[in-house]
Structures are given as structure tokens and as C-alpha cells.
Coordinates of C-alpha atoms in Angstrom, one line a residue:
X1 CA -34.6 -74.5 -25.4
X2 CA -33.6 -70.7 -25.6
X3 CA -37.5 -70.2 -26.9
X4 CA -38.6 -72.1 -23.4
X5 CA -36.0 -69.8 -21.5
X6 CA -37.3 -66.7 -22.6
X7 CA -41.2 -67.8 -22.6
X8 CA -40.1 -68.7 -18.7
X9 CA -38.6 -65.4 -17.7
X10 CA -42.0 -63.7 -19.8
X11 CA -44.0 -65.2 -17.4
X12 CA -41.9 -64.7 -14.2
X13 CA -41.8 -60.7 -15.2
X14 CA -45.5 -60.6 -15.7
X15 CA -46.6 -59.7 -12.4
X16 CA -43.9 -56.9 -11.9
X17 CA -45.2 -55.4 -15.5
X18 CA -48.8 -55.6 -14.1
X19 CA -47.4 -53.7 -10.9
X20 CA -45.9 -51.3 -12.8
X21 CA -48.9 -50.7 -14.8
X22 CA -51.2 -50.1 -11.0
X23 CA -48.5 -47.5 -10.0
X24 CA -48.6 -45.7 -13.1
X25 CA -51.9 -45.4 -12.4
X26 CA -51.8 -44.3 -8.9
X27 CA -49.4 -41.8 -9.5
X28 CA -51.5 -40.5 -12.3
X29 CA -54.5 -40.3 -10.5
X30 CA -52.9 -38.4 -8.1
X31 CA -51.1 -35.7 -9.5
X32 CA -54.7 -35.5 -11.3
X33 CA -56.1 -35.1 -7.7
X34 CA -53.4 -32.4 -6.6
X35 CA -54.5 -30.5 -9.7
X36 CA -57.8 -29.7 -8.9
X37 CA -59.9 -28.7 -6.4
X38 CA -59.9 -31.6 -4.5
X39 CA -56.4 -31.0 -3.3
X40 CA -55.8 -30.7 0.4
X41 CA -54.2 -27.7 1.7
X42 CA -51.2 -27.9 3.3
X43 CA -49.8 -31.5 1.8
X44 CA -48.1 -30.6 -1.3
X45 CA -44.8 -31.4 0.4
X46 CA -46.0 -35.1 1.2
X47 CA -47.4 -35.6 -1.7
X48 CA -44.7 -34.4 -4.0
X49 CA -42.6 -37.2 -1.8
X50 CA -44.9 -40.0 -2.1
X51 CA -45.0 -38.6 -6.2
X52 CA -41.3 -39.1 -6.2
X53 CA -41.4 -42.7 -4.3
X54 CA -44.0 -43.9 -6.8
X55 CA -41.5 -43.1 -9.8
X56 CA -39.1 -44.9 -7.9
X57 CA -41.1 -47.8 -7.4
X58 CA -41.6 -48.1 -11.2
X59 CA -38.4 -48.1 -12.0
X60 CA -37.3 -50.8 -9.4
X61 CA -40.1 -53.0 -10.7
X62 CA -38.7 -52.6 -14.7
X63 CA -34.5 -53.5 -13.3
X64 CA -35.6 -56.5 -10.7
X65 CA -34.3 -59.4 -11.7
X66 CA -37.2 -61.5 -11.4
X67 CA -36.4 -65.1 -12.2
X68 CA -33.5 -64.5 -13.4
X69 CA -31.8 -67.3 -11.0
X70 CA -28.6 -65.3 -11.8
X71 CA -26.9 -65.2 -8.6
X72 CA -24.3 -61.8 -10.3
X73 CA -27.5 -60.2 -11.2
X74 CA -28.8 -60.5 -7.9
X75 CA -26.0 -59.1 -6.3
X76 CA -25.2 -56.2 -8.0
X77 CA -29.4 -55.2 -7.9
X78 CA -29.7 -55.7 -3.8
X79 CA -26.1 -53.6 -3.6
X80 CA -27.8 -50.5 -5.6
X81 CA -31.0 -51.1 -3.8
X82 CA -29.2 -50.6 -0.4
X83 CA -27.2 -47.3 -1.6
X84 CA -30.3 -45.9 -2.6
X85 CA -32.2 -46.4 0.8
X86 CA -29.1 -44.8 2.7
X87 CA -29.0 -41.7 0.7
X88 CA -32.6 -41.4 1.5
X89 CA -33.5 -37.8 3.2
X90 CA -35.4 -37.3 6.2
X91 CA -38.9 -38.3 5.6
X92 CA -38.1 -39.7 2.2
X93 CA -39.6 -42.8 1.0
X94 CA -39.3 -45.6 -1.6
X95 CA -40.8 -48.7 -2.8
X96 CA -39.5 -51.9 -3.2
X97 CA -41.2 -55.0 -4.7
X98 CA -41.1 -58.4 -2.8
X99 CA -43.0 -61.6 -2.6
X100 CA -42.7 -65.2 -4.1
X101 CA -43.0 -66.1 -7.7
X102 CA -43.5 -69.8 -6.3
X103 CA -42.6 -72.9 -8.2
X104 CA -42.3 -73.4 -11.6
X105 CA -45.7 -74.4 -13.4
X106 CA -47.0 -73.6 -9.9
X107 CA -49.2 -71.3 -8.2
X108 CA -49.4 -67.8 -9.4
X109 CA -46.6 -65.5 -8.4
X110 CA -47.6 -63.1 -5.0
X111 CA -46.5 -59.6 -4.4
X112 CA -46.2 -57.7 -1.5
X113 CA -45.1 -53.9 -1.4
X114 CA -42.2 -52.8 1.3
X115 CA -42.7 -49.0 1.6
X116 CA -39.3 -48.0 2.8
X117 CA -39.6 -44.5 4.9
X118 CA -36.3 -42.8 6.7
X119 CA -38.0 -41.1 10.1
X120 CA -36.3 -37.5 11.6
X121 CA -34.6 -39.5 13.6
X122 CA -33.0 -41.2 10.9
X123 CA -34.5 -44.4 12.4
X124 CA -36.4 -46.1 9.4
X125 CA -40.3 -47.8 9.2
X126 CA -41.2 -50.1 6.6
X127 CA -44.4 -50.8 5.5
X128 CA -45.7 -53.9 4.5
X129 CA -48.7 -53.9 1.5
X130 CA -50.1 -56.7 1.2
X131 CA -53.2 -57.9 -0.5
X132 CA -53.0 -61.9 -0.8
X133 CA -50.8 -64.6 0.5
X134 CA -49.6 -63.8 3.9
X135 CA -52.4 -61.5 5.0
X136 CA -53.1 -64.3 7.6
X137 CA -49.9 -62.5 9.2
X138 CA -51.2 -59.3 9.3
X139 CA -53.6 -58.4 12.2
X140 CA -57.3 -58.7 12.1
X141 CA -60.2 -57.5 13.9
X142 CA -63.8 -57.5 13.3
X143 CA -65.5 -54.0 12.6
X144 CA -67.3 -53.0 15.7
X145 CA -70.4 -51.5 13.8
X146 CA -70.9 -54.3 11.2
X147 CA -68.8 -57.3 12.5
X148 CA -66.6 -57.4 9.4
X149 CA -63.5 -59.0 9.3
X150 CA -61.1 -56.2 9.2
X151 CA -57.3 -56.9 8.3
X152 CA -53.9 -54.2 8.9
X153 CA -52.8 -53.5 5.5
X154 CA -50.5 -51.8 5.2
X155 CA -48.6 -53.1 8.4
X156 CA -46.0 -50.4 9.9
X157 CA -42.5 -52.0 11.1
X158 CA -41.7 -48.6 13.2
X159 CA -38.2 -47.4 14.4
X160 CA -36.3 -50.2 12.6
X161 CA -32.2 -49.4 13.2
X162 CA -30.3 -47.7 10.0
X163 CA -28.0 -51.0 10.3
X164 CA -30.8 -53.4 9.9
X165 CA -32.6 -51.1 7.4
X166 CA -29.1 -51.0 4.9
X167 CA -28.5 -54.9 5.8
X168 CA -27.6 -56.5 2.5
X169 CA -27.5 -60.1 3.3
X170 CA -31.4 -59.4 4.8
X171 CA -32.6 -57.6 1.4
X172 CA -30.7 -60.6 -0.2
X173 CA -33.1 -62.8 1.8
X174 CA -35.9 -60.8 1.2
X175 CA -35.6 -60.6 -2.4
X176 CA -34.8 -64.0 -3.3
X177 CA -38.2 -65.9 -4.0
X178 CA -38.4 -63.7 -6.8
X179 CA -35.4 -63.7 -8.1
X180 CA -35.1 -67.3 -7.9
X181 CA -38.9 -69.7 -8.0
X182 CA -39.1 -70.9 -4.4
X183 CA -42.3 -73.2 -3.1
X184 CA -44.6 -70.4 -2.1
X185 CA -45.5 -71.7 1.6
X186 CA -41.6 -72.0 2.5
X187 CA -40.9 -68.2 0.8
X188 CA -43.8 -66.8 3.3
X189 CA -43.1 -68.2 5.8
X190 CA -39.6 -67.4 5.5
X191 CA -40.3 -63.7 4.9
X192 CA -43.2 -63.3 7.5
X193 CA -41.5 -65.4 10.2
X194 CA -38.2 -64.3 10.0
X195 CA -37.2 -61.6 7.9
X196 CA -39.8 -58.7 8.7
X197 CA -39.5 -59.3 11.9
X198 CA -36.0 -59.0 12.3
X199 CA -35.9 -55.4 11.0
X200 CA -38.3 -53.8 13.9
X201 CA -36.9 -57.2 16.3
X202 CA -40.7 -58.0 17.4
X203 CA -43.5 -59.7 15.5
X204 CA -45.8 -57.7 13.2
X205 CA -48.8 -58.4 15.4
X206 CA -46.6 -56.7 18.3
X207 CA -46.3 -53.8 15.8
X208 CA -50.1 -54.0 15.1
X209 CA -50.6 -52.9 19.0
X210 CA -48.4 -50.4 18.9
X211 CA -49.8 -48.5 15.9
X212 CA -53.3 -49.7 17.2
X213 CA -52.6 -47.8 20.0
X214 CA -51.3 -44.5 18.6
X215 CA -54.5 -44.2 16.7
X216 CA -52.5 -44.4 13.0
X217 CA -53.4 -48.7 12.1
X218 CA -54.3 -48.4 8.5
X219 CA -57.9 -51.2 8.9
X220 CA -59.7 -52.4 6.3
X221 CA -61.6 -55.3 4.4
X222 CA -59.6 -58.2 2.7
X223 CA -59.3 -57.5 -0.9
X224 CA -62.0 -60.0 -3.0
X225 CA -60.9 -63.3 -4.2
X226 CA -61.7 -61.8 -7.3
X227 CA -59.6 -58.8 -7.3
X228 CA -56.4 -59.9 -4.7
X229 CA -54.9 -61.1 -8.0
X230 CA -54.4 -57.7 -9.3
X231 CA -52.0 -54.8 -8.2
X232 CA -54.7 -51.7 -8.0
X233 CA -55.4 -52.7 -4.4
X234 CA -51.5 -53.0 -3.7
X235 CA -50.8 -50.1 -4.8
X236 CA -53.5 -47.9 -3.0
X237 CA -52.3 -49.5 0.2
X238 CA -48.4 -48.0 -1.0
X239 CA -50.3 -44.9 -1.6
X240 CA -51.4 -44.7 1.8
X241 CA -47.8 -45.8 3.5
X242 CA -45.9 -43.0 1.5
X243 CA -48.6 -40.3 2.4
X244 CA -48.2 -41.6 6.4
X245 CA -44.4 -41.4 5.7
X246 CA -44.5 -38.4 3.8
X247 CA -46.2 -37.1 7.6
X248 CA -49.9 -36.6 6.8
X249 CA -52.2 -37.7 9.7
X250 CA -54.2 -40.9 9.2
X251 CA -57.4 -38.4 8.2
X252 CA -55.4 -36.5 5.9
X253 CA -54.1 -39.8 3.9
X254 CA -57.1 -40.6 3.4
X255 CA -58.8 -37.6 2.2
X256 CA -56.0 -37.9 -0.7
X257 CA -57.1 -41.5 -1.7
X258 CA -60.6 -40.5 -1.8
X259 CA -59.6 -37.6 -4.3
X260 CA -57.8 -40.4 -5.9
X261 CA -60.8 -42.4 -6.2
X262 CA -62.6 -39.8 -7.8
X263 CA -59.8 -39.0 -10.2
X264 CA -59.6 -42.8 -11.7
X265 CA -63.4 -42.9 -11.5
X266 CA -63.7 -39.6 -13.6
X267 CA -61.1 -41.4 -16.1
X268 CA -63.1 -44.7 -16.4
X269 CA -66.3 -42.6 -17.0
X270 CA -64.3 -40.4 -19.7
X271 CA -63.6 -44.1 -21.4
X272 CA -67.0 -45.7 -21.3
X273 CA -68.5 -42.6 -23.0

């Protein structure tokens, strides 16, 4: 029995050890890119930041309690998770890991990425990174030029309330498909129906118009089938909320991926030789 329990709790903390493994990565690959001469002038500062909220995210993905179904546990995680989004600085951002591990013996676990970003205002945004279940709740469009279904990922919740932001019954709610396995349709729709919304008190697709509008919607093409499994995708689309956060224009964001891009592809060419 104690051999079944721990085999269990392996493969509930699976996917947050593959997570971890795609932000190592990402953070990698981009102090890589700050290094050379593909380094954008002018964005150390946000990068630096989106640097430090990557660490963070690491180490939030090794202490979750996933499947752990130990309401103590639980508890004393959401509690330090809240302190450390107050004492968040202006502009300063972290990750947090959500999503569903589903039912036991069931469909594979799904994650999602909550970049958490405090504004000048001391308002806060979160963004939601998605790259799997619950994209049908994202907005969608098709791509003028090609007619490509195009999806918002990440999706900004903008100017959410420092009460709503700090709530720890909500992150309770948030969190709790993974630490405890939950059917995966009743976890979505739980988190896409109710709880996201509540923090920016309108539905994402309301958001969607909002950031469609100031020019800053983060579109692109569904991940593969074949890929959406993995974390790379995931988080690349964190990548791009902490730059936004971190205050770099939609153009300058991605002018740091790209540089990304070419750092993991110099590193996968390095290995094949």
C-alpha cells in the first residue's frame, strides 16, 4: 500500500517536474539571449524581472503540493503563496502553477500558468498561459492574411483589486484540482467559469476586447496536438506575460523571444553535432 501511495504521488508530481524542467530552460535561453548581441537595448530592467519571476516559478512548482490531498499542506502553501504576492514591488511579477490533475487513472493532468504582475497603481493583472484544456475559453479569431485560427494565449485579467488579488479562500479554489484529483471537466469549468473571472469581475472574452483594443492581445496558433502535452509552449507564453508585465511593448516582448528562439536553437544544434 505505502509502495502504491508513493507510485501515486510520482505520477501526480510529474507534470510539475516537466514544468520545471521548460522554465529552466526558458530562463536559460534567455539570460543566453541578454548576453549577446541579440540583446535589446533598453530592457535589462524587465528582463532582469521576468529572470527573477522565472526562479520564482521553479521554486513554487518543486513545494506545490500536488496530490497530496492533505488539506494542512494545502493550507499553509496557499498562505505563503499569498504573502509573497503582497510583498510584490511595483511592476514585479511571479508565476504560479494551476490546472487539473483530473481523476485518478484518468486523463492526463493539465496545466495552466497564472503570471501574477502588481501594476504602478498597485492594481494587479494576471495572466493566464494556457496551451491545452480550456483554450476553448480563451478568445479566438481567424488570421486576416491566412484564415488561421488564431487563439489569446496568454489572456490578460487587467486592473484586478489588491483584495481579490491576496484572496486566500479564491487561490484555495484555484489551486485545489491539483492538490486534490478532481474530474477534469468540473475543475475547468470551475476555474474558467468562476474563478478567473472573479478577479478582474468580467469574463475573459470581455478582457480579450479590452486588450484587443489597446493593441497589446498576445495572438497566436493553437499549440499541435502533438506538442500541447508538453510545457516548452507554456512556458514561452509566461515568458511573454512577464516581459509585458515587466513593461516592454508588445514588439519589444517579442524581439526577446525571437532571441530566445535562436538561443535554444543554437543549443540544440551544439547537441546534435
Amino acid at each position: 500500500a505505502v509502495g502504491g501511495a508513493g507510485s501515486a504521488a510520482a505520477a501526480a508530481a510529474a507534470p510539475l517536474s516537466a514544468l520545471q524542467a521548460a522554465l529552466e530552460l526558458v530562463l536559460w535561453a534567455v539570460q543566453q539571449a541578454e548576453a549577446s548581441e541579440l540583446a535589446v537595448a533598453g530592457d535589462d530592467a524587465a528582463v532582469e524581472k521576468a529572470c527573477a519571476a522565472l526562479r520564482s516559478g521553479i521554486a513554487l512548482a518543486s513545494e506545490l503540493p500536488v496530490g497530496s490531498s492533505d488539506p494542512r499542506r494545502a493550507v499553509d502553501f496557499v498562505a505563503a503563496l499569498v504573502a509573497r504576492i503582497e510583498q510584490l514591488p511595483k511592476r514585479g511579477s511571479m508565476l504560479v502553477p494551476a490546472g487539473w490533475l483530473g481523476e485518478e487513472g484518468g486523463a492526463p493532468a493539465n496545466l495552466l500558468l497564472l503570471a501574477v504582475a502588481r501594476r504602478d497603481d498597485d492594481q494587479f493583472d494576471v495572466w493566464v498561459c494556457n496551451t491545452a484544456g480550456g483554450l476553448e475559453y480563451h478568445a479566438a479569431r481567424a488570421d486576416g492574411a491566412l484564415g488561421a485560427l488564431l487563439v489569446l494565449a496568454p489572456a490578460r485579467l487587467p486592473a484586478i483589486a489588491a483584495s481579490r488579488a491576496t484572496l486566500p479562500s479564491l487561490w484555495l479554489l484555484l489551486l485545489r484540482p491539483l492538490f486534490w484529483h478532481t474530474p477534469a471537466a468540473a475543475a475547468k469549468n470551475s476555474i474558467y467559469e468562476q474563478l478567473l473571472p472573479y478577479l478582474p469581475r468580467k469574463p475573459l472574452l470581455a478582457c480579450a476586447a479590452e486588450e484587443e483594443a489597446e493593441g497589446g492581445a498576445a495572438w497566436g496558433k493553437p499549440p499541435a496536438s502533438e506538442t500541447s502535452s508538453g510545457c516548452g509552449a507554456l512556458a514561452l507564453q509566461a515568458l511573454h506575460a512577464l516581459l509585458r508585465a515587466g513593461g516592454l511593448s508588445p514588439a519589444a516582448s517579442r524581439h526577446v523571444e525571437m532571441s530566445v528562439h535562436a538561443a535554444m536553437a543554437a543549443r540544440l544544434a551544439a547537441n546534435l553535432d
